[in-house]
Amino acid sequence: MDDYASLESEARARIAAAGDLAALEALRLEYLGKQGSVSGLLKTLGGMAPDERQAKAPKIQALRDAVADALAERKGAMEAAELEARLAAEVLDLSLPAPEASKGSVHPVSQVMDELAEIFADMGFAVATGPEIEDDWHNFTALNMPESHPARAMHDTFYFPDIGPQGGRMLLRTHTSPVQVRTMLNHGAPVRIIAPGRVYRSDSDATHTPMFHQVEGLVIDRGIHLGHLKWTLETFLKAFFEREDIVLRLRPSYFPFTEPSVEVDVGFALDNGRRALGGSGDEPGHGWMELLGSGMVNRRVIEMSGLDPDEWQGFAFGVGVDRLAMLKYGMDDLRAFFDGDVRWLRHYGFSPFDQPTLSAGVGARV
Ligand code: DAH
């Protein structure tokens, strides 16, 4: 064995014994680097006589190729082993169940508003909206509550310093009734709408929050009378509470924007101290609960809304959405509705996949 052959076998042995890529790189530099021993041998070729060079050049070049091949082969093997080890370590078991995504829920107020929209859509009502920052004229004056009207004092109004287009101050709407005026002004007659939304009053205790929700109803057409109002409310309340035995009592009342005005009560029975709607309130052990305000739209409101009250008349009603939600789904503290506590929402909220439909039952499954 000549020197080249023993150099080659020594290099092969050391390459085979290299423990990692860094050791392998050190060997590459030692043999094939600029100062490497094999590189050194190649350089000596330049100084040789032609005969000697012809004899040695193929051997030295073969040595260089053999070392380079051995290094490349070992490096490939190391890299493959490393990849193998990583694949084994990072194994992903696709048969494992995915971590459960945190699910949101629909707030009872949104749920009830969806239910209202569904029930009233079936009776041909569209959903209308109006601004929460309202002006004095739409919120009060056009609803037959002029500047000096005592009923204004009953609405603890949040006012802005800004003056509105009709001269009065801007305010946070105290009820959804201004949507009546806006709808008649913008769309004329006939009208069949509900207007659910947020309203504001400076009031706060267990049953009052400074922000709460109402839904307004308005029907304007030719020849509308109180019978239409009663049928509509009865049909709505039966569908909403999902009970055929809902009984209404219409009581004379007063609202500036309706004439005549009626307060609507529903009969309930006491069931283990809880009020369960259904049946006449006059039966023994029963009672009447005040539920909503309504009436025939005052002709002055129709007039201020740009319509001729001799041609067009109709009815309106207003009811608290939060109140409806409490009655239907059994919460008793209104403040918890707006605390934003996710535990409350998890308990009282509804699945977003449980869309209210009349055919499948408008109430959510609880
Ligand atoms: N806007 C009244 C309130 O907030 C509720 C109301 C009563 C609305 C009678 C109506 C109605 O449309 O006819 O107290």
mmCIF file of C-alpha atoms and ligand atoms in Angstrom:
data_model
loop_
_atom_site.group_PDB
_atom_site.id
_atom_site.type_symbol
_atom_site.label_atom_id
_atom_site.label_comp_id
_atom_site.label_asym_id
_atom_site.label_seq_id
_atom_site.Cartn_x
_atom_site.Cartn_y
_atom_site.Cartn_z
ATOM 1 C CA MET A 1 0.000 0.000 0.000
ATOM 2 C CA ASP A 2 1.507 3.314 -1.018
ATOM 3 C CA ASP A 3 1.284 6.518 0.964
ATOM 4 C CA TYR A 4 -1.794 7.676 -0.891
ATOM 5 C CA ALA A 5 -3.677 4.517 -0.187
ATOM 6 C CA SER A 6 -2.891 4.623 3.519
ATOM 7 C CA LEU A 7 -3.796 8.328 3.624
ATOM 8 C CA GLU A 8 -7.103 7.462 1.992
ATOM 9 C CA SER A 9 -7.943 4.651 4.382
ATOM 10 C CA GLU A 10 -6.983 6.781 7.363
ATOM 11 C CA ALA A 11 -9.246 9.601 6.065
ATOM 12 C CA ARG A 12 -12.119 7.145 5.465
ATOM 13 C CA ALA A 13 -11.816 5.771 8.972
ATOM 14 C CA ARG A 14 -11.826 9.219 10.565
ATOM 15 C CA ILE A 15 -14.770 10.342 8.405
ATOM 16 C CA ALA A 16 -16.716 7.255 9.374
ATOM 17 C CA ALA A 17 -15.979 7.953 13.036
ATOM 18 C CA ALA A 18 -17.017 11.662 12.910
ATOM 19 C CA GLY A 19 -19.790 12.151 15.450
ATOM 20 C CA ASP A 20 -21.549 15.160 14.026
ATOM 21 C CA LEU A 21 -21.625 17.698 11.231
ATOM 22 C CA ALA A 22 -19.173 19.997 13.018
ATOM 23 C CA ALA A 23 -16.589 17.208 13.328
ATOM 24 C CA LEU A 24 -17.123 16.373 9.684
ATOM 25 C CA GLU A 25 -16.544 19.990 8.673
ATOM 26 C CA ALA A 26 -13.324 20.029 10.706
ATOM 27 C CA LEU A 27 -12.140 16.958 8.768
ATOM 28 C CA ARG A 28 -13.078 18.585 5.445
ATOM 29 C CA LEU A 29 -10.924 21.593 6.307
ATOM 30 C CA GLU A 30 -8.100 19.315 7.501
ATOM 31 C CA TYR A 31 -7.981 17.437 4.163
ATOM 32 C CA LEU A 32 -9.492 19.658 1.503
ATOM 33 C CA GLY A 33 -9.321 23.181 2.960
ATOM 34 C CA LYS A 34 -6.865 25.778 1.684
ATOM 35 C CA GLN A 35 -4.261 24.584 4.198
ATOM 36 C CA GLY A 36 -5.500 20.997 4.027
ATOM 37 C CA SER A 37 -3.134 18.041 3.640
ATOM 38 C CA VAL A 38 -4.652 16.748 0.367
ATOM 39 C CA SER A 39 -4.725 20.295 -1.004
ATOM 40 C CA GLY A 40 -1.044 20.520 -0.032
ATOM 41 C CA LEU A 41 -0.265 17.379 -2.057
ATOM 42 C CA LEU A 42 -2.062 18.844 -5.081
ATOM 43 C CA LYS A 43 0.064 22.003 -4.798
ATOM 44 C CA THR A 44 3.290 19.956 -4.905
ATOM 45 C CA LEU A 45 2.349 18.796 -8.430
ATOM 46 C CA GLY A 46 3.286 22.241 -9.805
ATOM 47 C CA GLY A 47 6.917 21.842 -8.716
ATOM 48 C CA MET A 48 7.434 18.335 -10.151
ATOM 49 C CA ALA A 49 9.207 17.234 -13.263
ATOM 50 C CA PRO A 50 6.742 16.261 -16.033
ATOM 51 C CA ASP A 51 7.373 12.530 -15.688
ATOM 52 C CA GLU A 52 6.834 12.508 -11.972
ATOM 53 C CA ARG A 53 3.791 14.742 -12.292
ATOM 54 C CA GLN A 54 2.274 12.412 -14.901
ATOM 55 C CA ALA A 55 2.754 9.486 -12.586
ATOM 56 C CA LYS A 56 1.482 11.103 -9.369
ATOM 57 C CA ALA A 57 -1.231 13.491 -10.545
ATOM 58 C CA PRO A 58 -3.913 10.784 -11.143
ATOM 59 C CA LYS A 59 -3.239 9.248 -7.738
ATOM 60 C CA ILE A 60 -3.426 12.519 -5.845
ATOM 61 C CA GLN A 61 -6.561 13.577 -7.730
ATOM 62 C CA ALA A 62 -8.119 10.180 -7.054
ATOM 63 C CA LEU A 63 -7.260 10.619 -3.370
ATOM 64 C CA ARG A 64 -8.892 14.054 -3.353
ATOM 65 C CA ASP A 65 -12.033 12.688 -5.077
ATOM 66 C CA ALA A 66 -12.220 9.732 -2.703
ATOM 67 C CA VAL A 67 -11.985 11.972 0.388
ATOM 68 C CA ALA A 68 -14.513 14.426 -1.061
ATOM 69 C CA ASP A 69 -16.939 11.589 -1.878
ATOM 70 C CA ALA A 70 -16.543 10.036 1.548
ATOM 71 C CA LEU A 71 -17.228 13.409 3.205
ATOM 72 C CA ALA A 72 -20.313 14.017 1.039
ATOM 73 C CA GLU A 73 -21.654 10.551 1.656
ATOM 74 C CA ARG A 74 -21.198 10.787 5.411
ATOM 75 C CA LYS A 75 -22.742 14.260 5.451
ATOM 76 C CA GLY A 76 -25.792 13.014 3.524
ATOM 77 C CA ALA A 77 -26.188 10.131 5.958
ATOM 78 C CA MET A 78 -25.926 12.432 8.961
ATOM 79 C CA GLU A 79 -28.497 14.848 7.561
ATOM 80 C CA ALA A 80 -30.891 12.033 6.755
ATOM 81 C CA ALA A 81 -30.520 10.678 10.281
ATOM 82 C CA GLU A 82 -31.128 14.108 11.739
ATOM 83 C CA LEU A 83 -34.280 14.570 9.669
ATOM 84 C CA GLU A 84 -35.421 11.119 10.689
ATOM 85 C CA ALA A 85 -34.940 12.007 14.344
ATOM 86 C CA ARG A 86 -36.822 15.299 13.962
ATOM 87 C CA LEU A 87 -39.735 13.634 12.191
ATOM 88 C CA ALA A 88 -39.921 11.064 14.952
ATOM 89 C CA ALA A 89 -39.820 13.767 17.656
ATOM 90 C CA GLU A 90 -42.304 16.115 16.031
ATOM 91 C CA VAL A 91 -44.908 13.526 15.264
ATOM 92 C CA LEU A 92 -48.435 14.985 14.893
ATOM 93 C CA ASP A 93 -51.257 12.644 15.766
ATOM 94 C CA LEU A 94 -54.110 13.697 13.506
ATOM 95 C CA SER A 95 -56.437 11.239 15.148
ATOM 96 C CA LEU A 96 -56.390 13.237 18.409
ATOM 97 C CA PRO A 97 -59.525 15.360 19.011
ATOM 98 C CA ALA A 98 -58.914 19.048 18.246
ATOM 99 C CA PRO A 99 -58.832 21.397 21.250
ATOM 100 C CA GLU A 100 -62.328 22.816 21.706
ATOM 101 C CA ALA A 101 -62.690 26.319 20.285
ATOM 102 C CA SER A 102 -64.218 28.712 22.810
ATOM 103 C CA LYS A 103 -67.801 29.372 21.753
ATOM 104 C CA GLY A 104 -69.582 32.673 22.126
ATOM 105 C CA SER A 105 -73.278 32.929 22.831
ATOM 106 C CA VAL A 106 -76.081 35.201 21.761
ATOM 107 C CA HIS A 107 -77.164 37.729 24.402
ATOM 108 C CA PRO A 108 -80.811 37.297 25.481
ATOM 109 C CA VAL A 109 -81.586 40.837 24.251
ATOM 110 C CA SER A 110 -80.304 40.002 20.756
ATOM 111 C CA GLN A 111 -82.116 36.679 20.878
ATOM 112 C CA VAL A 112 -85.425 38.344 21.763
ATOM 113 C CA MET A 113 -84.962 41.019 19.086
ATOM 114 C CA ASP A 114 -84.397 38.253 16.520
ATOM 115 C CA GLU A 115 -87.513 36.503 17.746
ATOM 116 C CA LEU A 116 -89.535 39.739 17.459
ATOM 117 C CA ALA A 117 -88.266 40.360 13.930
ATOM 118 C CA GLU A 118 -89.219 36.804 12.962
ATOM 119 C CA ILE A 119 -92.718 36.966 14.446
ATOM 120 C CA PHE A 120 -93.527 40.389 13.012
ATOM 121 C CA ALA A 121 -92.020 39.586 9.613
ATOM 122 C CA ASP A 122 -94.641 36.854 9.371
ATOM 123 C CA MET A 123 -97.320 39.550 9.825
ATOM 124 C CA GLY A 124 -95.756 41.722 7.117
ATOM 125 C CA PHE A 125 -93.755 44.097 9.343
ATOM 126 C CA ALA A 126 -90.349 45.410 8.258
ATOM 127 C CA VAL A 127 -87.623 46.326 10.741
ATOM 128 C CA ALA A 128 -86.887 50.086 10.903
ATOM 129 C CA THR A 129 -84.115 51.890 12.740
ATOM 130 C CA GLY A 130 -83.372 55.421 13.858
ATOM 131 C CA PRO A 131 -80.470 57.268 15.477
ATOM 132 C CA GLU A 132 -79.723 56.868 19.183
ATOM 133 C CA ILE A 133 -78.442 60.456 19.242
ATOM 134 C CA GLU A 134 -81.721 62.149 18.473
ATOM 135 C CA ASP A 135 -82.939 65.705 18.364
ATOM 136 C CA ASP A 136 -85.534 67.202 20.660
ATOM 137 C CA TRP A 137 -88.053 67.620 17.840
ATOM 138 C CA HIS A 138 -88.165 63.940 16.792
ATOM 139 C CA ASN A 139 -87.947 62.622 20.366
ATOM 140 C CA PHE A 140 -90.582 64.927 21.875
ATOM 141 C CA THR A 141 -92.190 67.713 19.834
ATOM 142 C CA ALA A 142 -93.286 65.642 16.841
ATOM 143 C CA LEU A 143 -94.692 63.077 19.269
ATOM 144 C CA ASN A 144 -97.033 65.727 20.614
ATOM 145 C CA MET A 145 -94.857 66.615 23.595
ATOM 146 C CA PRO A 146 -94.160 70.321 23.104
ATOM 147 C CA GLU A 147 -91.554 72.190 25.152
ATOM 148 C CA SER A 148 -93.778 72.776 28.193
ATOM 149 C CA HIS A 149 -95.387 69.325 28.194
ATOM 150 C CA PRO A 150 -95.343 67.676 31.659
ATOM 151 C CA ALA A 151 -94.749 64.221 30.151
ATOM 152 C CA ARG A 152 -91.248 65.380 29.216
ATOM 153 C CA ALA A 153 -90.392 65.425 32.902
ATOM 154 C CA MET A 154 -91.167 61.688 33.096
ATOM 155 C CA HIS A 155 -88.313 60.971 30.697
ATOM 156 C CA ASP A 156 -85.082 61.624 32.619
ATOM 157 C CA THR A 157 -83.304 62.732 29.519
ATOM 158 C CA PHE A 158 -79.574 62.798 28.833
ATOM 159 C CA TYR A 159 -79.027 66.047 26.936
ATOM 160 C CA PHE A 160 -76.054 67.146 24.836
ATOM 161 C CA PRO A 161 -74.945 70.772 24.773
ATOM 162 C CA ASP A 162 -75.361 70.755 20.970
ATOM 163 C CA ILE A 163 -78.388 72.345 19.353
ATOM 164 C CA GLY A 164 -80.318 70.207 16.855
ATOM 165 C CA PRO A 165 -81.617 71.141 13.389
ATOM 166 C CA GLN A 166 -85.016 72.276 14.737
ATOM 167 C CA GLY A 167 -83.536 74.447 17.482
ATOM 168 C CA GLY A 168 -83.920 72.137 20.481
ATOM 169 C CA ARG A 169 -81.026 70.353 22.129
ATOM 170 C CA MET A 170 -79.601 67.055 20.915
ATOM 171 C CA LEU A 171 -80.213 64.141 23.291
ATOM 172 C CA LEU A 172 -79.970 60.384 23.732
ATOM 173 C CA ARG A 173 -83.364 59.125 22.629
ATOM 174 C CA THR A 174 -85.542 58.258 25.614
ATOM 175 C CA HIS A 175 -87.726 55.844 23.642
ATOM 176 C CA THR A 176 -87.983 54.230 20.202
ATOM 177 C CA SER A 177 -91.076 56.287 19.354
ATOM 178 C CA PRO A 178 -89.150 58.897 17.265
ATOM 179 C CA VAL A 179 -88.640 56.098 14.697
ATOM 180 C CA GLN A 180 -92.405 56.368 14.055
ATOM 181 C CA VAL A 181 -91.966 59.971 12.955
ATOM 182 C CA ARG A 182 -88.823 59.288 10.928
ATOM 183 C CA THR A 183 -90.439 56.364 9.115
ATOM 184 C CA MET A 184 -93.546 58.315 8.152
ATOM 185 C CA LEU A 185 -91.477 61.315 7.031
ATOM 186 C CA ASN A 186 -89.048 59.205 4.994
ATOM 187 C CA HIS A 187 -91.375 56.608 3.501
ATOM 188 C CA GLY A 188 -94.899 58.031 3.654
ATOM 189 C CA ALA A 189 -97.845 55.661 4.081
ATOM 190 C CA PRO A 190 -98.788 52.856 4.367
ATOM 191 C CA VAL A 191 -96.410 51.763 7.126
ATOM 192 C CA ARG A 192 -95.964 48.458 8.900
ATOM 193 C CA ILE A 193 -92.775 48.415 10.979
ATOM 194 C CA ILE A 194 -91.193 47.397 14.214
ATOM 195 C CA ALA A 195 -88.216 49.395 15.489
ATOM 196 C CA PRO A 196 -86.115 47.604 18.098
ATOM 197 C CA GLY A 197 -83.185 49.407 19.679
ATOM 198 C CA ARG A 198 -81.361 51.018 22.573
ATOM 199 C CA VAL A 199 -82.886 53.878 24.556
ATOM 200 C CA TYR A 200 -81.501 55.951 27.427
ATOM 201 C CA ARG A 201 -82.793 57.463 30.639
ATOM 202 C CA SER A 202 -80.994 58.785 33.680
ATOM 203 C CA ASP A 203 -82.317 56.088 35.988
ATOM 204 C CA SER A 204 -80.659 53.204 37.839
ATOM 205 C CA ASP A 205 -81.881 50.475 40.228
ATOM 206 C CA ALA A 206 -82.674 46.724 40.086
ATOM 207 C CA THR A 207 -85.280 47.221 37.379
ATOM 208 C CA HIS A 208 -83.886 50.321 35.637
ATOM 209 C CA THR A 209 -80.581 50.800 33.830
ATOM 210 C CA PRO A 210 -79.507 54.058 32.139
ATOM 211 C CA MET A 211 -79.513 52.176 28.816
ATOM 212 C CA PHE A 212 -82.192 49.667 27.989
ATOM 213 C CA HIS A 213 -84.044 48.286 24.981
ATOM 214 C CA GLN A 214 -87.446 48.896 23.506
ATOM 215 C CA VAL A 215 -89.282 47.781 20.450
ATOM 216 C CA GLU A 216 -91.703 50.157 18.815
ATOM 217 C CA GLY A 217 -94.490 49.021 16.515
ATOM 218 C CA LEU A 218 -96.301 51.193 13.995
ATOM 219 C CA VAL A 219 -99.053 50.473 11.498
ATOM 220 C CA ILE A 220 -100.427 53.286 9.344
ATOM 221 C CA ASP A 221 -102.980 52.594 6.648
ATOM 222 C CA ARG A 222 -106.534 53.410 5.671
ATOM 223 C CA GLY A 223 -109.250 52.313 8.091
ATOM 224 C CA ILE A 224 -107.023 50.919 10.852
ATOM 225 C CA HIS A 225 -108.794 50.626 14.215
ATOM 226 C CA LEU A 226 -108.282 49.326 17.750
ATOM 227 C CA GLY A 227 -109.397 45.828 16.697
ATOM 228 C CA HIS A 228 -106.309 45.564 14.491
ATOM 229 C CA LEU A 229 -104.143 46.633 17.415
ATOM 230 C CA LYS A 230 -105.633 44.038 19.733
ATOM 231 C CA TRP A 231 -105.349 41.202 17.195
ATOM 232 C CA THR A 232 -101.757 42.126 16.368
ATOM 233 C CA LEU A 233 -100.646 42.245 19.992
ATOM 234 C CA GLU A 234 -102.476 39.036 20.835
ATOM 235 C CA THR A 235 -100.955 37.199 17.851
ATOM 236 C CA PHE A 236 -97.524 38.548 18.726
ATOM 237 C CA LEU A 237 -97.675 37.643 22.423
ATOM 238 C CA LYS A 238 -99.006 34.122 21.747
ATOM 239 C CA ALA A 239 -96.198 33.474 19.264
ATOM 240 C CA PHE A 240 -93.560 35.043 21.500
ATOM 241 C CA PHE A 241 -94.494 33.264 24.724
ATOM 242 C CA GLU A 242 -95.438 30.142 22.764
ATOM 243 C CA ARG A 243 -98.735 29.820 24.619
ATOM 244 C CA GLU A 244 -102.216 29.840 23.157
ATOM 245 C CA ASP A 245 -103.777 30.811 26.489
ATOM 246 C CA ILE A 246 -102.332 34.345 26.661
ATOM 247 C CA VAL A 247 -105.151 36.698 27.658
ATOM 248 C CA LEU A 248 -104.904 40.464 27.186
ATOM 249 C CA ARG A 249 -106.645 43.229 29.062
ATOM 250 C CA LEU A 250 -106.727 46.650 27.461
ATOM 251 C CA ARG A 251 -106.923 49.485 29.981
ATOM 252 C CA PRO A 252 -107.506 53.158 29.166
ATOM 253 C CA SER A 253 -104.332 55.142 29.665
ATOM 254 C CA TYR A 254 -102.595 58.265 28.494
ATOM 255 C CA PHE A 255 -99.685 58.853 26.146
ATOM 256 C CA PRO A 256 -99.280 62.174 24.351
ATOM 257 C CA PHE A 257 -98.680 60.427 21.013
ATOM 258 C CA THR A 258 -101.758 58.177 21.041
ATOM 259 C CA GLU A 259 -105.471 58.916 21.269
ATOM 260 C CA PRO A 260 -107.061 56.839 22.650
ATOM 261 C CA SER A 261 -104.199 55.276 24.606
ATOM 262 C CA VAL A 262 -104.305 51.800 26.043
ATOM 263 C CA GLU A 263 -102.137 50.031 28.532
ATOM 264 C CA VAL A 264 -101.983 46.310 27.784
ATOM 265 C CA ASP A 265 -101.937 43.837 30.672
ATOM 266 C CA VAL A 266 -101.450 40.069 30.422
ATOM 267 C CA GLY A 267 -102.921 37.501 32.781
ATOM 268 C CA PHE A 268 -100.592 35.317 34.804
ATOM 269 C CA ALA A 269 -100.790 32.551 37.380
ATOM 270 C CA LEU A 270 -98.552 32.265 40.403
ATOM 271 C CA ASP A 271 -96.522 29.083 40.092
ATOM 272 C CA ASN A 272 -94.304 28.427 43.130
ATOM 273 C CA GLY A 273 -93.992 32.149 43.689
ATOM 274 C CA ARG A 274 -93.044 32.707 40.039
ATOM 275 C CA ARG A 275 -95.313 34.433 37.595
ATOM 276 C CA ALA A 276 -96.266 32.209 34.676
ATOM 277 C CA LEU A 277 -98.045 34.000 31.850
ATOM 278 C CA GLY A 278 -101.296 32.496 30.666
ATOM 279 C CA GLY A 279 -104.980 32.515 31.533
ATOM 280 C CA SER A 280 -107.171 35.408 32.586
ATOM 281 C CA GLY A 281 -105.871 37.546 35.419
ATOM 282 C CA ASP A 282 -109.363 37.503 36.929
ATOM 283 C CA GLU A 283 -109.253 33.809 37.836
ATOM 284 C CA PRO A 284 -108.580 32.932 41.484
ATOM 285 C CA GLY A 285 -104.848 32.930 42.227
ATOM 286 C CA HIS A 286 -104.154 34.883 39.035
ATOM 287 C CA GLY A 287 -103.252 38.484 38.395
ATOM 288 C CA TRP A 288 -102.739 41.064 35.660
ATOM 289 C CA MET A 289 -99.307 42.320 34.751
ATOM 290 C CA GLU A 290 -98.759 45.572 32.921
ATOM 291 C CA LEU A 291 -96.794 44.765 29.769
ATOM 292 C CA LEU A 292 -96.838 47.525 27.199
ATOM 293 C CA GLY A 293 -98.172 50.882 26.112
ATOM 294 C CA SER A 294 -100.098 51.410 22.907
ATOM 295 C CA GLY A 295 -102.917 53.243 21.246
ATOM 296 C CA MET A 296 -104.209 54.833 18.069
ATOM 297 C CA VAL A 297 -101.612 57.252 16.739
ATOM 298 C CA ASN A 298 -102.605 60.804 17.652
ATOM 299 C CA ARG A 299 -103.663 62.738 14.526
ATOM 300 C CA ARG A 300 -101.283 65.537 15.453
ATOM 301 C CA VAL A 301 -98.358 63.070 15.247
ATOM 302 C CA ILE A 302 -99.568 61.899 11.829
ATOM 303 C CA GLU A 303 -99.820 65.515 10.718
ATOM 304 C CA MET A 304 -96.339 66.467 11.998
ATOM 305 C CA SER A 305 -95.007 63.377 10.227
ATOM 306 C CA GLY A 306 -96.206 64.805 6.921
ATOM 307 C CA LEU A 307 -99.356 62.723 6.379
ATOM 308 C CA ASP A 308 -103.030 63.675 6.161
ATOM 309 C CA PRO A 309 -104.715 62.274 9.296
ATOM 310 C CA ASP A 310 -108.109 62.232 7.542
ATOM 311 C CA GLU A 311 -106.707 59.760 5.048
ATOM 312 C CA TRP A 312 -104.230 57.792 7.179
ATOM 313 C CA GLN A 313 -104.593 56.415 10.647
ATOM 314 C CA GLY A 314 -103.097 53.587 12.627
ATOM 315 C CA PHE A 315 -101.843 52.204 15.881
ATOM 316 C CA ALA A 316 -98.541 52.134 17.714
ATOM 317 C CA PHE A 317 -97.104 50.271 20.639
ATOM 318 C CA GLY A 318 -93.924 50.294 22.672
ATOM 319 C CA VAL A 319 -92.553 47.547 24.896
ATOM 320 C CA GLY A 320 -89.365 46.874 26.824
ATOM 321 C CA VAL A 321 -87.269 44.187 25.144
ATOM 322 C CA ASP A 322 -85.303 43.470 28.328
ATOM 323 C CA ARG A 323 -88.578 43.032 30.178
ATOM 324 C CA LEU A 324 -89.811 40.563 27.539
ATOM 325 C CA ALA A 325 -86.547 38.624 27.835
ATOM 326 C CA MET A 326 -86.817 38.496 31.643
ATOM 327 C CA LEU A 327 -90.402 37.275 31.493
ATOM 328 C CA LYS A 328 -89.695 34.625 28.887
ATOM 329 C CA TYR A 329 -86.347 33.317 30.074
ATOM 330 C CA GLY A 330 -86.621 33.895 33.819
ATOM 331 C CA MET A 331 -83.852 36.328 34.807
ATOM 332 C CA ASP A 332 -84.762 38.664 37.604
ATOM 333 C CA ASP A 333 -82.023 41.308 37.790
ATOM 334 C CA LEU A 334 -81.912 43.659 34.846
ATOM 335 C CA ARG A 335 -78.484 45.043 35.771
ATOM 336 C CA ALA A 336 -76.836 41.671 35.080
ATOM 337 C CA PHE A 337 -77.889 42.061 31.431
ATOM 338 C CA PHE A 338 -75.310 44.792 30.955
ATOM 339 C CA ASP A 339 -72.508 43.778 33.337
ATOM 340 C CA GLY A 340 -70.690 41.942 30.550
ATOM 341 C CA ASP A 341 -69.978 38.950 32.808
ATOM 342 C CA VAL A 342 -69.288 35.996 30.503
ATOM 343 C CA ARG A 343 -70.468 33.530 33.171
ATOM 344 C CA TRP A 344 -73.911 35.123 33.048
ATOM 345 C CA LEU A 345 -73.831 34.995 29.249
ATOM 346 C CA ARG A 346 -72.760 31.356 29.279
ATOM 347 C CA HIS A 347 -75.726 30.587 31.501
ATOM 348 C CA TYR A 348 -78.399 32.736 29.862
ATOM 349 C CA GLY A 349 -76.996 33.093 26.331
ATOM 350 C CA PHE A 350 -78.153 31.200 23.272
ATOM 351 C CA SER A 351 -76.416 29.223 20.576
ATOM 352 C CA PRO A 352 -75.735 31.307 17.472
ATOM 353 C CA PHE A 353 -76.837 28.267 15.461
ATOM 354 C CA ASP A 354 -80.266 28.300 17.061
ATOM 355 C CA GLN A 355 -81.961 30.785 14.744
ATOM 356 C CA PRO A 356 -85.525 31.617 15.716
ATOM 357 C CA THR A 357 -87.971 30.474 13.057
ATOM 358 C CA LEU A 358 -91.729 30.278 13.317
ATOM 359 C CA SER A 359 -91.792 26.757 11.901
ATOM 360 C CA ALA A 360 -89.190 25.357 14.285
ATOM 361 C CA GLY A 361 -90.513 27.261 17.297
ATOM 362 C CA VAL A 362 -89.456 30.847 17.732
ATOM 363 C CA GLY A 363 -88.136 30.336 21.248
ATOM 364 C CA ALA A 364 -84.595 29.197 21.774
ATOM 365 C CA ARG A 365 -84.016 25.868 23.458
ATOM 366 C CA VAL A 366 -82.787 26.493 26.996
HETATM 367 N N1 DAH B 1 -92.702 55.540 24.153
HETATM 368 C C1 DAH B 1 -93.364 55.037 25.345
HETATM 369 C C2 DAH B 1 -92.344 54.996 26.493
HETATM 370 O O1 DAH B 1 -91.197 54.855 26.270
HETATM 371 C C3 DAH B 1 -93.924 53.678 25.103
HETATM 372 C C4 DAH B 1 -95.077 53.708 24.167
HETATM 373 C C5 DAH B 1 -96.359 53.872 24.639
HETATM 374 C C6 DAH B 1 -94.874 53.611 22.803
HETATM 375 C C7 DAH B 1 -97.440 53.909 23.792
HETATM 376 C C8 DAH B 1 -95.927 53.671 21.942
HETATM 377 C C9 DAH B 1 -97.237 53.816 22.438
HETATM 378 O O2 DAH B 1 -95.797 53.571 20.621
HETATM 379 O O3 DAH B 1 -98.277 53.856 21.594
HETATM 380 O O4 DAH B 1 -92.724 55.056 27.614
#
